[in-house]
Amino acid sequence: MSDSNTTDFTNPSTFILLGVPGLEAAHIWISIPFCIMYAIAILGNFTILFIVKREPSLHVPMYYFLCMLAVTDLVVSTSILPKTLSIFWFNSMEIDFSACLTQMYFLHCFLVTESGIFMAMAFDRYMAICDPLRHSIILTNSMVAKIGVAVVLRGSILVLPYILVARQWPYCRTNIISHFYCQHMAMVKLACAEIHVSNYYSLSVVFCVFGLDPCFIAVSYTQILRVIFSLPTKDARLKTFGTCGSHLCAILAFYIPCLFSALTHQFGKNIGQHFHILIASIYLLMPPTLNPIIYGVRTKQVRDRLLRLFTHKGT
């Protein structure tokens, strides 16, 4: 590697992404599950969008939010996987400074957006089960669109300071990032500047998004479960709870890897760096891969429309 990567500089034109340090010899093998997960995410989420667009009976708030989730998953996976696979396959480790900031922005922005969409979906289920008479009055198409715009704006506004500050920092240590994507904390460690304000802001964003959003979802589902358990028959309880099953599975697939990654960073000081990086990959890639499978398998309307689509093509 050239000396320019380790000598003093303040405005690097490129960064070097190392992929998974310590496992360079296994990059080709690691790329196989990454590639499979990306293919499933692309195919599955585009299938969800296609089915909802083609089926008029699915033009309701629940499936509009599902489409927002699918678009978000496509952006998250596409913001990192093409570059990651080029590192694994072609050893293409360089990334332009502006491209690095752009990747960081889209990744973090749409992770915050995805959390907001889960919160909106929880509100939709709350209204549908706890106050069904007002559900269609409150969650009109225009209101769903406003919620979608608000969720995206929240992500954009909260993440934008990361980029503005990172763009101004001097990077005088190295331009080598020991990761397969431009992670915010990895770039913070490279900066030769006062970073305490940035750290405090990052903690506040994490608390607001990954602390308050799950609390709102938990409160919504507490009320939902209270209504479900008050239903007179077991069949009614199971049928009503079944409308929430897919959403609950998707929430767990998003927040549990996120929590596990945070805990390993906090308490796993003696764990190898490659393990932390692989855990981060699970946290980023599992939701886009699993969400279309969860909704395709567990949601009867999506499953039936998908079966009719393939049956019609076969005929």
XYZ file of C-alpha atoms in Angstrom:
315
model
C 0.000 0.000 0.000
C 1.356 3.441 -0.790
C 2.836 5.729 1.844
C 0.178 8.338 1.141
C -2.292 6.189 3.010
C -0.417 6.596 6.296
C 1.378 9.937 6.032
C -0.050 13.195 7.373
C -2.776 14.817 5.343
C -5.888 16.839 6.091
C -8.068 16.415 3.014
C -7.904 12.860 1.662
C -9.399 12.403 -1.767
C -10.024 8.699 -1.151
C -10.454 6.249 1.691
C -9.397 2.610 1.782
C -12.015 0.058 2.884
C -10.302 -3.093 4.150
C -13.382 -5.332 4.092
C -13.090 -7.772 7.009
C -9.568 -7.315 8.466
C -8.026 -10.595 9.536
C -10.190 -12.608 7.161
C -8.840 -11.317 3.839
C -8.136 -14.866 2.647
C -11.796 -15.738 3.196
C -13.252 -12.702 1.377
C -14.424 -14.829 -1.555
C -16.213 -17.245 0.782
C -17.723 -14.428 2.835
C -19.015 -12.856 -0.379
C -21.218 -15.891 -1.134
C -23.783 -15.369 1.678
C -23.547 -11.595 1.121
C -24.393 -12.033 -2.549
C -27.233 -14.472 -1.824
C -28.745 -12.131 0.765
C -28.504 -9.183 -1.636
C -30.190 -11.174 -4.428
C -33.009 -12.205 -2.075
C -33.407 -8.623 -0.864
C -33.601 -7.206 -4.394
C -35.923 -9.894 -5.763
C -38.115 -10.092 -2.665
C -38.638 -6.384 -2.134
C -39.304 -5.677 -5.811
C -41.814 -8.553 -5.751
C -43.606 -6.948 -2.782
C -43.774 -3.620 -4.635
C -45.051 -5.319 -7.801
C -47.741 -7.304 -6.001
C -49.071 -4.323 -4.052
C -49.135 -2.193 -7.207
C -50.992 -4.841 -9.208
C -53.549 -5.836 -6.549
C -56.212 -3.150 -5.842
C -57.345 -4.927 -2.661
C -53.910 -4.222 -1.161
C -54.184 -0.458 -1.651
C -54.678 0.157 2.075
C -52.433 1.807 4.715
C -50.883 -1.453 5.960
C -49.530 -2.306 2.503
C -48.558 1.259 1.684
C -46.317 1.169 4.751
C -45.043 -2.231 3.609
C -44.056 -0.657 0.277
C -42.209 2.111 2.125
C -40.389 -0.588 4.088
C -39.483 -2.403 0.866
C -38.065 0.767 -0.731
C -36.097 1.514 2.440
C -34.648 -2.022 2.477
C -33.630 -1.663 -1.164
C -31.802 1.599 -0.441
C -30.044 0.226 2.675
C -28.813 -2.938 0.948
C -27.860 -1.188 -2.303
C -25.963 1.566 -0.495
C -23.377 -0.925 0.805
C -23.545 -4.297 -1.003
C -22.271 -3.380 -4.510
C -19.136 -1.737 -3.063
C -18.697 -4.544 -0.520
C -18.847 -7.212 -3.220
C -16.345 -5.281 -5.340
C -13.966 -5.354 -2.354
C -14.437 -9.091 -1.889
C -14.295 -10.028 -5.582
C -11.960 -7.494 -7.198
C -9.990 -6.105 -4.235
C -11.377 -2.677 -5.168
C -10.801 -1.024 -1.798
C -10.592 2.653 -2.737
C -13.652 4.853 -2.351
C -13.831 8.559 -3.146
C -14.230 10.833 -0.128
C -17.515 12.270 -1.414
C -18.785 8.790 -2.281
C -17.884 7.641 1.227
C -19.907 10.471 2.787
C -22.793 9.777 0.400
C -22.811 6.096 1.344
C -22.730 6.981 5.031
C -25.601 9.437 4.606
C -27.943 7.104 2.741
C -27.177 4.158 5.007
C -27.767 5.956 8.295
C -30.646 8.051 6.961
C -32.621 5.040 5.798
C -31.848 3.002 8.924
C -33.477 5.815 10.911
C -36.268 5.892 8.328
C -36.846 2.140 8.678
C -37.256 2.488 12.426
C -39.802 5.241 11.805
C -41.719 3.060 9.343
C -41.985 0.288 11.947
C -43.378 2.874 14.353
C -45.923 3.994 11.726
C -46.918 0.374 11.061
C -47.437 -0.146 14.800
C -49.731 2.900 14.834
C -51.646 1.465 11.871
C -52.162 -1.862 13.700
C -53.164 0.006 16.856
C -55.835 1.979 14.998
C -57.073 -1.085 13.093
C -57.526 -3.187 16.238
C -58.144 -0.724 19.076
C -60.179 1.895 17.201
C -61.369 0.263 13.949
C -64.223 2.715 13.340
C -61.814 5.644 13.076
C -59.028 3.754 11.253
C -60.158 4.617 7.732
C -61.073 8.165 8.787
C -57.675 8.979 10.269
C -55.356 6.907 8.074
C -56.438 8.254 4.704
C -54.139 8.029 1.681
C -53.052 11.636 2.186
C -52.294 11.010 5.864
C -50.250 7.902 4.995
C -48.286 9.984 2.474
C -47.682 12.703 5.091
C -46.459 10.119 7.595
C -44.107 8.688 4.964
C -42.687 12.131 4.161
C -42.312 12.943 7.871
C -40.438 9.688 8.521
C -38.010 10.327 5.643
C -37.511 13.962 6.683
C -36.766 12.874 10.234
C -34.060 10.512 9.016
C -32.616 13.120 6.651
C -32.485 15.889 9.250
C -31.065 13.731 12.056
C -28.277 12.271 9.892
C -27.316 15.418 7.955
C -25.150 16.860 10.786
C -23.018 13.681 10.658
C -22.108 14.452 7.073
C -21.613 18.195 7.490
C -19.254 17.684 10.445
C -17.387 14.750 8.863
C -16.816 16.829 5.737
C -15.079 19.550 7.771
C -12.879 17.306 9.893
C -9.136 17.024 9.159
C -8.025 13.404 8.734
C -4.340 13.398 9.638
C -3.856 9.856 10.961
C -4.757 7.571 8.075
C -7.405 7.112 5.429
C -7.749 3.390 6.078
C -11.194 2.282 7.323
C -11.177 -1.179 8.888
C -14.635 -2.048 7.615
C -16.467 -2.910 4.413
C -18.474 0.331 4.356
C -18.077 3.931 5.516
C -19.277 3.599 9.080
C -19.701 6.846 10.990
C -17.831 5.732 14.118
C -14.973 4.371 12.009
C -14.542 7.792 10.407
C -14.758 9.519 13.803
C -11.723 7.505 14.925
C -9.716 8.811 11.936
C -10.433 12.481 12.610
C -7.798 14.753 14.138
C -10.300 17.112 15.702
C -12.470 17.623 18.756
C -15.109 14.883 18.494
C -16.907 15.092 21.844
C -19.803 17.136 20.464
C -20.200 14.642 17.610
C -20.191 11.749 20.072
C -22.836 13.394 22.251
C -24.990 14.094 19.221
C -24.623 10.493 18.026
C -25.712 9.196 21.430
C -28.741 11.501 21.426
C -29.776 10.294 17.953
C -29.372 6.658 18.997
C -31.480 7.320 22.103
C -34.195 9.201 20.198
C -34.459 6.639 17.402
C -33.525 3.248 18.838
C -34.733 4.083 22.332
C -37.981 6.002 21.863
C -39.231 4.248 18.704
C -39.247 0.762 20.312
C -40.938 2.278 23.386
C -43.720 3.693 21.194
C -44.068 0.323 19.446
C -44.162 -1.478 22.813
C -46.896 0.853 24.109
C -48.932 0.312 20.928
C -48.674 -3.464 21.205
C -49.497 -3.376 24.907
C -52.807 -1.754 23.987
C -53.275 -4.153 21.072
C -52.715 -7.210 23.284
C -55.086 -5.815 25.883
C -57.822 -5.631 23.240
C -56.953 -9.059 21.800
C -57.145 -10.807 25.188
C -60.503 -9.183 25.842
C -62.042 -10.854 22.764
C -64.593 -13.544 23.659
C -63.309 -16.534 21.632
C -59.939 -18.118 21.010
C -60.487 -18.054 17.227
C -61.165 -14.324 17.315
C -58.027 -13.734 19.373
C -55.858 -15.813 17.031
C -57.315 -14.196 13.908
C -56.780 -10.671 15.251
C -53.274 -11.426 16.493
C -52.468 -12.968 13.100
C -52.803 -9.547 11.477
C -49.855 -8.387 13.640
C -47.645 -11.472 13.308
C -45.680 -10.331 10.262
C -45.082 -6.896 11.723
C -43.809 -8.332 15.014
C -41.422 -10.699 13.211
C -40.057 -7.843 11.078
C -39.581 -5.667 14.180
C -37.630 -8.434 15.933
C -35.489 -9.000 12.810
C -34.587 -5.287 12.830
C -34.084 -4.423 16.499
C -32.584 -7.649 17.927
C -29.460 -7.684 15.656
C -29.124 -3.933 16.299
C -29.241 -4.503 20.068
C -26.856 -7.455 19.859
C -24.373 -5.407 17.800
C -24.531 -2.557 20.322
C -24.006 -4.921 23.255
C -21.007 -6.639 21.646
C -19.403 -3.242 20.983
C -20.054 -2.170 24.572
C -19.055 -5.319 26.445
C -17.092 -7.411 23.921
C -13.786 -5.592 24.286
C -11.805 -8.824 23.929
C -13.712 -10.005 20.857
C -11.842 -9.848 17.545
C -12.540 -6.934 15.217
C -13.647 -9.274 12.434
C -16.408 -10.605 14.721
C -17.759 -7.079 15.319
C -17.723 -6.427 11.569
C -19.585 -9.646 10.773
C -22.168 -8.850 13.471
C -22.636 -5.410 11.888
C -23.206 -7.078 8.520
C -25.970 -9.226 10.030
C -27.573 -6.130 11.549
C -27.542 -4.348 8.164
C -28.375 -7.211 5.802
C -30.784 -9.386 7.763
C -33.847 -7.049 7.704
C -33.779 -6.381 3.903
C -33.426 -10.126 3.332
C -35.994 -11.363 5.843
C -38.723 -8.727 5.523
C -40.032 -9.829 2.074
C -39.847 -13.473 3.187
C -41.741 -12.716 6.412
C -44.484 -10.782 4.653
C -44.615 -13.217 1.737
C -45.023 -16.268 3.976
C -47.090 -14.891 6.860
C -49.380 -12.418 5.071
C -52.226 -14.293 3.379
C -53.098 -11.548 0.871
C -49.497 -11.259 -0.368
C -49.041 -15.043 -0.414
C -52.274 -15.646 -2.336
C -51.493 -12.932 -4.889
C -47.999 -14.353 -5.382
C -49.383 -17.862 -5.913
C -51.952 -16.558 -8.422
C -49.189 -14.729 -10.260
C -47.076 -17.869 -10.666
C -50.116 -20.033 -11.424
C -51.225 -17.620 -14.139
C -47.746 -17.590 -15.677
C -47.600 -21.372 -15.548
C -50.973 -21.662 -17.259
